């Protein structure tokens, strides 16, 4: 799996937490029972890998195996515009996950040790509203006093204007997170467990380390079984029929992933690879495992 060129824009994520919502009796629907109207031609890239756009944020700790997410309007990666995250744990590019990296204060911080560098791991914005009567100044009173209208975040002038664990970049006036990192030491989705051992989770396509702890992937649900381009193949039970649904390829089946609750436009059935329906359980997890945050069973 490789990062497609460009940053996806206009993508919208709707996550459906499964725990407590689907009973064992209901589960996923057994198939696509009713498809009225003419189905659209299925795109040839259904099943192709895609990277959830949230993984471009170094602060994102990873997807949860108890959730399903439908990323829409992602036409840069999927011809259908839909990147499906179907009961997947962690980050697609970081099979083993990682514990939270050691924080540091900036490029001049030598506390990381001889083999590591203190590198930037994302901006931590302090939101403000430039359209407010005072231009957002009151919202930024404890964070430098000025609201950057373009970024819609407070402009810092010193470290004490930033949240704990972040440092003010006086050049850009942004609060940034810095962590210790061995340059070039990033996990890869194509590498073996031995090759990824001891390496960091990084933003796909870069050497920028992720600043959060990340759960290791569930061994039974690697990205190729849970994260890929899909298309909506039918309406959810009880939902109005909107037509223009796709036909699933031969090695896919049509399953309801997002139930209809009377609102939202992602409710429906989607093409998933045959034999990959999930009840949100995880199984064995290689790599980083924290029983308080991760599902599954740590190994070894």
Tab-separated table of C-alpha atoms in Angstrom, residues 29-39 232-247 254-256 268-270:
chain	number	residue	atom	x	y	z
A	29	UNK	CA	-27.264	-8.461	7.329
A	30	UNK	CA	-26.849	-11.682	5.341
A	31	UNK	CA	-26.844	-10.008	1.962
A	32	UNK	CA	-28.144	-7.406	-0.388
A	33	UNK	CA	-31.798	-8.358	-0.587
A	34	UNK	CA	-33.345	-5.391	-2.363
A	35	UNK	CA	-31.702	-3.234	-4.979
A	36	UNK	CA	-34.129	-1.290	-7.041
A	37	UNK	CA	-33.238	1.158	-9.780
A	38	UNK	CA	-30.443	0.519	-12.192
A	39	UNK	CA	-27.126	-0.241	-10.453
A	232	UNK	CA	-22.522	1.488	-1.721
A	233	UNK	CA	-24.419	-1.485	-3.101
A	234	UNK	CA	-27.835	-0.978	-1.525
A	235	UNK	CA	-29.928	0.943	1.002
A	236	UNK	CA	-29.932	0.175	4.696
A	237	UNK	CA	-33.019	-1.602	6.018
A	238	UNK	CA	-35.783	0.965	6.436
A	239	UNK	CA	-33.964	3.661	4.491
A	240	UNK	CA	-35.484	5.339	1.426
A	241	UNK	CA	-34.218	3.894	-1.839
A	242	UNK	CA	-31.977	6.428	-3.558
A	243	UNK	CA	-31.046	4.242	-6.540
A	244	UNK	CA	-27.709	4.297	-8.337
A	245	UNK	CA	-26.146	1.535	-6.268
A	246	UNK	CA	-23.182	-0.483	-7.485
A	247	UNK	CA	-22.821	-4.165	-8.268
A	254	UNK	CA	-23.045	-6.739	-0.148
A	255	UNK	CA	-23.435	-6.140	3.600
A	256	UNK	CA	-25.170	-3.490	5.681
A	268	UNK	CA	-26.462	1.543	3.616
A	269	UNK	CA	-24.898	-1.659	2.374
A	270	UNK	CA	-21.343	-1.728	1.054
